[in-house]
Structures are given as C-alpha cells and as structure tokens.
CSV table of C-alpha atoms in Angstrom, one decimal:
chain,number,residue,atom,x,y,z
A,1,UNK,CA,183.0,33.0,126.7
A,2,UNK,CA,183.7,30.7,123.6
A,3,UNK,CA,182.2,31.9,120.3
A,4,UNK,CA,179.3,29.5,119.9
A,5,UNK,CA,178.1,31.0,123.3
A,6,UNK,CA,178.3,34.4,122.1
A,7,UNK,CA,176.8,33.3,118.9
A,8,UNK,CA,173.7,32.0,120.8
A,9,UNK,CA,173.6,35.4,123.0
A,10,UNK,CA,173.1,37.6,119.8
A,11,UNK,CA,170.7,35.1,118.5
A,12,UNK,CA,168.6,35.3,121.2
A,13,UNK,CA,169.0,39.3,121.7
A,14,UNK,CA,167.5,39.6,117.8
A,15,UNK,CA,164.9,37.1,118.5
A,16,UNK,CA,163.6,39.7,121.7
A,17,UNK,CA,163.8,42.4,119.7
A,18,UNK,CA,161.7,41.3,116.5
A,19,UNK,CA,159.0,40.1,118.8
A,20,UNK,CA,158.8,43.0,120.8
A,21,UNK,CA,158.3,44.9,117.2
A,22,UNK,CA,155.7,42.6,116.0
A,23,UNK,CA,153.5,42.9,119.7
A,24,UNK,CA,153.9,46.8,119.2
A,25,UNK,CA,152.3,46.7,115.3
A,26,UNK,CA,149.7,44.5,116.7
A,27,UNK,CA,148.8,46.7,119.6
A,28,UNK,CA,148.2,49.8,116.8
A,29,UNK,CA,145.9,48.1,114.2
A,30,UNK,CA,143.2,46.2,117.0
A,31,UNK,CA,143.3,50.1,117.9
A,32,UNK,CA,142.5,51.8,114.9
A,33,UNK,CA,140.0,48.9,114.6
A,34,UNK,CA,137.9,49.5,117.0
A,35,UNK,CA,137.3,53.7,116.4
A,36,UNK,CA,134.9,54.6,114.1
A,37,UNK,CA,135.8,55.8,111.0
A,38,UNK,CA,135.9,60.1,110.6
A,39,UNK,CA,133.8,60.9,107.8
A,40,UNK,CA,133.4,64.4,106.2
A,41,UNK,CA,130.3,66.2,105.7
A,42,UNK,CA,128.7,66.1,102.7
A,43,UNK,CA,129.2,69.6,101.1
A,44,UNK,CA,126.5,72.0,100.7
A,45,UNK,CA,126.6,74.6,98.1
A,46,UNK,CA,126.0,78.8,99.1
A,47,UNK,CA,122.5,78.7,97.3
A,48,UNK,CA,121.2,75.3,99.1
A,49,UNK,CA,122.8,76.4,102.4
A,50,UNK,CA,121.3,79.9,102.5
A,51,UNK,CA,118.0,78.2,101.4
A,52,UNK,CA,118.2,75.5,104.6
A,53,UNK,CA,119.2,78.3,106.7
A,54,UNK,CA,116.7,81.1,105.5
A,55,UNK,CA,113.6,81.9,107.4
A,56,UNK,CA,110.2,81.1,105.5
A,57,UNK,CA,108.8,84.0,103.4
A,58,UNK,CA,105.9,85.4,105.7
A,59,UNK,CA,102.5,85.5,104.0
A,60,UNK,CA,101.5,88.9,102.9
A,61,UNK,CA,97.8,88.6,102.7
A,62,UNK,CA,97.0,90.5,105.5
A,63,UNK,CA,99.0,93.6,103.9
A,64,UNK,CA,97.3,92.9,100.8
A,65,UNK,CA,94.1,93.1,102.5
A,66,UNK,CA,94.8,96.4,104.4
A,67,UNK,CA,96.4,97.6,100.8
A,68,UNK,CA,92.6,98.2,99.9
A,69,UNK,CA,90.3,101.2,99.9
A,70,UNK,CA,87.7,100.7,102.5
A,71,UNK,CA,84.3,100.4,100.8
A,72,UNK,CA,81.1,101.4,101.3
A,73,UNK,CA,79.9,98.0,102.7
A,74,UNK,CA,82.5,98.0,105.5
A,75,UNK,CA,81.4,100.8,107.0
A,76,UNK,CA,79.2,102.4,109.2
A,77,UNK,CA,78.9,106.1,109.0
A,78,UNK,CA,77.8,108.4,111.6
A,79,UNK,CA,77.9,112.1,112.8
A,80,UNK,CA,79.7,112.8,115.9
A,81,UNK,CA,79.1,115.5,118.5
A,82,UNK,CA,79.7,118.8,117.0
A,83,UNK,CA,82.2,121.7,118.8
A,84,UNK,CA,82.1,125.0,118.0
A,85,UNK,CA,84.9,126.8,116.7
A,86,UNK,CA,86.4,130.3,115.4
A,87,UNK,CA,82.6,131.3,113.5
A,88,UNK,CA,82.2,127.6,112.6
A,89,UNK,CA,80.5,124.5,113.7
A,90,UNK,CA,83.1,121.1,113.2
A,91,UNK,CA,81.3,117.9,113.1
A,92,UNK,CA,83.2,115.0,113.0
A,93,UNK,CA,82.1,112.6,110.0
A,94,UNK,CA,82.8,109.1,111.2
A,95,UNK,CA,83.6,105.6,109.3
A,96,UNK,CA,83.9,102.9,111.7
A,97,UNK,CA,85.0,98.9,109.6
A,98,UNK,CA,82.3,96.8,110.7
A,99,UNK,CA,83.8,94.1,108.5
A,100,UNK,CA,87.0,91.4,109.5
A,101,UNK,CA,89.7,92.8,107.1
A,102,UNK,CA,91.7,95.6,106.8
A,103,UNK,CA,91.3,98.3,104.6
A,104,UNK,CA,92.6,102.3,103.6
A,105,UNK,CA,91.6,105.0,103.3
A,106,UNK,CA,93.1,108.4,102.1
A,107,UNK,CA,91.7,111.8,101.4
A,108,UNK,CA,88.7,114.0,100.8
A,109,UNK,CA,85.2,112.5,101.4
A,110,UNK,CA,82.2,114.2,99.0
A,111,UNK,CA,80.1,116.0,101.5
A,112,UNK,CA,76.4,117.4,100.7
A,113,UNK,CA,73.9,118.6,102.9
A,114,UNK,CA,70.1,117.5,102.0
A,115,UNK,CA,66.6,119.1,103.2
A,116,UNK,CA,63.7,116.5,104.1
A,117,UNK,CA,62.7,115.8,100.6
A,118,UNK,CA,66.6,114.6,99.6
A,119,UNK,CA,67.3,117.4,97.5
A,120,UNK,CA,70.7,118.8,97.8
A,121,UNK,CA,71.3,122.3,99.7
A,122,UNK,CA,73.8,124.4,97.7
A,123,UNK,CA,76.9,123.5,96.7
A,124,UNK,CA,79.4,120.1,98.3
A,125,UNK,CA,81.7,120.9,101.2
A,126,UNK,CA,84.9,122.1,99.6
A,127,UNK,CA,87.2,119.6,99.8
A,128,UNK,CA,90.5,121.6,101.1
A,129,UNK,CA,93.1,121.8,103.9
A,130,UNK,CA,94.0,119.7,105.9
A,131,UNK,CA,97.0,116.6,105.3
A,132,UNK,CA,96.1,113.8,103.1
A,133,UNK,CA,97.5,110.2,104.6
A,134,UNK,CA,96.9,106.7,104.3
A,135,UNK,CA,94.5,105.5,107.4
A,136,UNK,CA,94.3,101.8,108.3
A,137,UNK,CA,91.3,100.6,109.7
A,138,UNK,CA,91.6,97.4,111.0
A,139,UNK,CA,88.1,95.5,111.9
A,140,UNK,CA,86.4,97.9,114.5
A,141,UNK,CA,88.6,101.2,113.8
A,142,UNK,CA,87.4,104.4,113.1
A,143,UNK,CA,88.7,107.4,111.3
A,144,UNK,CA,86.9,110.7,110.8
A,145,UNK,CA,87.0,114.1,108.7
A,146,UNK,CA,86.3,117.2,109.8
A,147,UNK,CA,83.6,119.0,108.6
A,148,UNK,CA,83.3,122.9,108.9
A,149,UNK,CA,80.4,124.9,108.7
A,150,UNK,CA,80.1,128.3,108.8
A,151,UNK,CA,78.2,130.2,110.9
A,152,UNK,CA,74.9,131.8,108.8
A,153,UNK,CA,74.9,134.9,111.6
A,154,UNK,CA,78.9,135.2,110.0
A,155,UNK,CA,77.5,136.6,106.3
A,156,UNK,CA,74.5,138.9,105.2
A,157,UNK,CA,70.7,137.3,104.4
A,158,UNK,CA,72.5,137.5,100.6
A,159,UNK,CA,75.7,136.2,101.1
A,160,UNK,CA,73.9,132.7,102.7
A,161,UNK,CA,70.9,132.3,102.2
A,162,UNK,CA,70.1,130.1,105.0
A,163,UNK,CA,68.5,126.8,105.5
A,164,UNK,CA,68.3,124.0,107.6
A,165,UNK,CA,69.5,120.2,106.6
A,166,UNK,CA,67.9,117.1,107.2
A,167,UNK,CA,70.3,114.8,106.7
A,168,UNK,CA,74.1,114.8,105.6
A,169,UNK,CA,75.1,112.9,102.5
A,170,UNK,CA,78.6,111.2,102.5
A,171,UNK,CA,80.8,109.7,100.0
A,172,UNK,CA,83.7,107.7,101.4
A,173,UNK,CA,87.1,108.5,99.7
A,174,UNK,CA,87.6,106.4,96.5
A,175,UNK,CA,84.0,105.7,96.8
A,176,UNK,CA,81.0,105.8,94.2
A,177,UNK,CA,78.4,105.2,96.2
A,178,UNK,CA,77.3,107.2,99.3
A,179,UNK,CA,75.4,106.8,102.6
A,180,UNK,CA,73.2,109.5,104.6
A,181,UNK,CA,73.0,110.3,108.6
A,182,UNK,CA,70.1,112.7,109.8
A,183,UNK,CA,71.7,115.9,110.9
A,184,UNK,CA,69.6,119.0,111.6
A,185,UNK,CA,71.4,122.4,110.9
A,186,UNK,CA,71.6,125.4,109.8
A,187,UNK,CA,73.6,125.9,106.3
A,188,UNK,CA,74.6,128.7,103.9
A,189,UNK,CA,73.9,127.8,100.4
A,190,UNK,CA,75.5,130.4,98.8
A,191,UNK,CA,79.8,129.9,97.3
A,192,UNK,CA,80.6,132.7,99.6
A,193,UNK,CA,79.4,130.0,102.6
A,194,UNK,CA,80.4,126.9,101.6
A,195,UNK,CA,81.4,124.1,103.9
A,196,UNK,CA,84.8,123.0,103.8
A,197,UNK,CA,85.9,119.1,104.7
A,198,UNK,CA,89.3,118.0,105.7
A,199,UNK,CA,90.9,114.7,104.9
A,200,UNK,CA,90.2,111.8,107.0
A,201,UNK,CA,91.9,110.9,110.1
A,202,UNK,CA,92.7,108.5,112.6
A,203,UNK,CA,90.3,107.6,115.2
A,204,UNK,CA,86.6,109.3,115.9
A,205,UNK,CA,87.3,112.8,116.5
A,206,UNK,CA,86.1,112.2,119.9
C-alpha cells in the first residue's frame, strides 16, 4: 500500500468516527427534549402542614347546651307510683325535659308537703344520703329523686303528729322557683318524722 493510500484510509476512519459521535449527542438532547421537566414541591412549613392536615375543630354548642342546669320551664314534674319499703313509703319525684336542648342536673331537690289550702305541713324533706352526680337530660329524658316518708304508725301520736297532704311542692336542683303535683298522704310533721330526699337520678324510678 503506498503512503497517500494509507493517508486516505486514516482520513476516512476519523471522518466515521466523529460522525458517529455527533449522531450519538444528537440522539441524547431530542430525548431530554421531549420529557417533562421534574419539578420539586413547593415546601410547606410544620405549622401550615399540620394546619392542612388537621381535622376541623367540632362545634361545642351542644356540650355547652347540656353544660346547663335544667330549669323550671323545661320540665314537667310528676309523682310516680309509690313502693313501700323498710317503715317508709318511696315516691319517686320525676322531671321529664319537655324542651329540645340538653341540660343538668345535680343534687338535692327542696321537697315540701302542702294541705288543701297551700300551706306547708312541717318541716322540708331533709335533703341527705344518697350520691350526688351530674344527670343529662337530653330532650324527653327523665331523672327522678327518691322521696322517703316515714310511716306515721312508726312514731307515737307526739312524735308525728299526723296529717294528710294535698299536694307535693318541688324545687328543681339549682332552681328558685318551684312546681306542685297533687299527692294525697299521710305525713308526720314533727323533726323526729321528717321526710328525707335523695339526689336525683337517672331515668323515672320506674
């Protein structure tokens, strides 16, 4: 082979190679060009992210509501079938929400027994025993207290000093004004037989 031939070999040899380099860098960048471009996410900081992420605060109104004391105008108030009991009569004093909100209530009602004329008949129940807790009345529920009464035929003519009620005069716990329910019976009006009521309680002592 003479030397210009080889000469023209070599030539040509480079002249493959750079084109084959050229087609290759080509090839990479119509590539690239058609991907879409990666983009970050925009950052967040902890407070706004807990925020996003947080469930909404629930409304408290209806805890509000049932928060308070159950008044005078949201209930009715009845006397519930008596039971006898260890030398006592229990009668069941019942508050029933006729209203449509929630409310409380929590201990001792005032308890007085009346004769026809409206006067009182002794002293109040005596507001002991029992377990004072928070009752929930939601519209329609009832609670009730117990109230004892002693048996006259328990203590000497002295000692009770009989007579019979009319009616039953209520307070509601936490209440200033009170309601009446006709109830005929037999009541000492002496300290030695004094009624005695119990806190009030879930449900109508049914």
């Amino acid at each position: 082979m003479t030397a210009r031939a080889w000469f023209a070999r070599l030539a040509l040899a480079a002249f493959v190679v750079a084109g084959c380099s050229s087609s290759s860098s080509g090839g990479s960048d119509n590539t690239a060009a058609t991907e879409p471009p990666v983009t970050s996410s925009p950052s967040v900081s902890t407070s706004e992210s807990a925020s996003q992420s947080a469930t909404p605060t629930p409304s408290f109104s209806s805890t509000v509501q049932a928060s308070k004391d159950c008044r005078l105008s949201q209930l009715d108030f009845s006397i519930g079938q008596g039971q006898g009991a260890a030398g006592s009569t229990i009668l069941p004093l019942v508050f029933t929400n006729h209203s449509k909100r929630a409310c409380t209530m929590f201990g001792y009602p005032g308890v007085s027994f009346l004769d026809a004329q409206g006067n009182p008949l002794g002293q109040p129940a005596d507001r002991r025993g029992g377990e004072k807790a928070v009752v929930t009345l939601g519209p329609g529920d009832a609670a009730n207290a117990q109230l004892r009464i002693p048996d006259p035929g328990n203590f000497s003519p002295a000692d009770c000093n009989v007579a019979t009620s009319a009616s039953i005069l209520v307070y509601p716990p936490g209440e200033k004004h009170s309601t009446t329910a006709p109830e005929a019976t037999q009541v000492c009006t002496t300290e030695a037989g004094r009624s005695v009521v119990l806190p009030v309680v879930p449900g109508n002592g049914g």
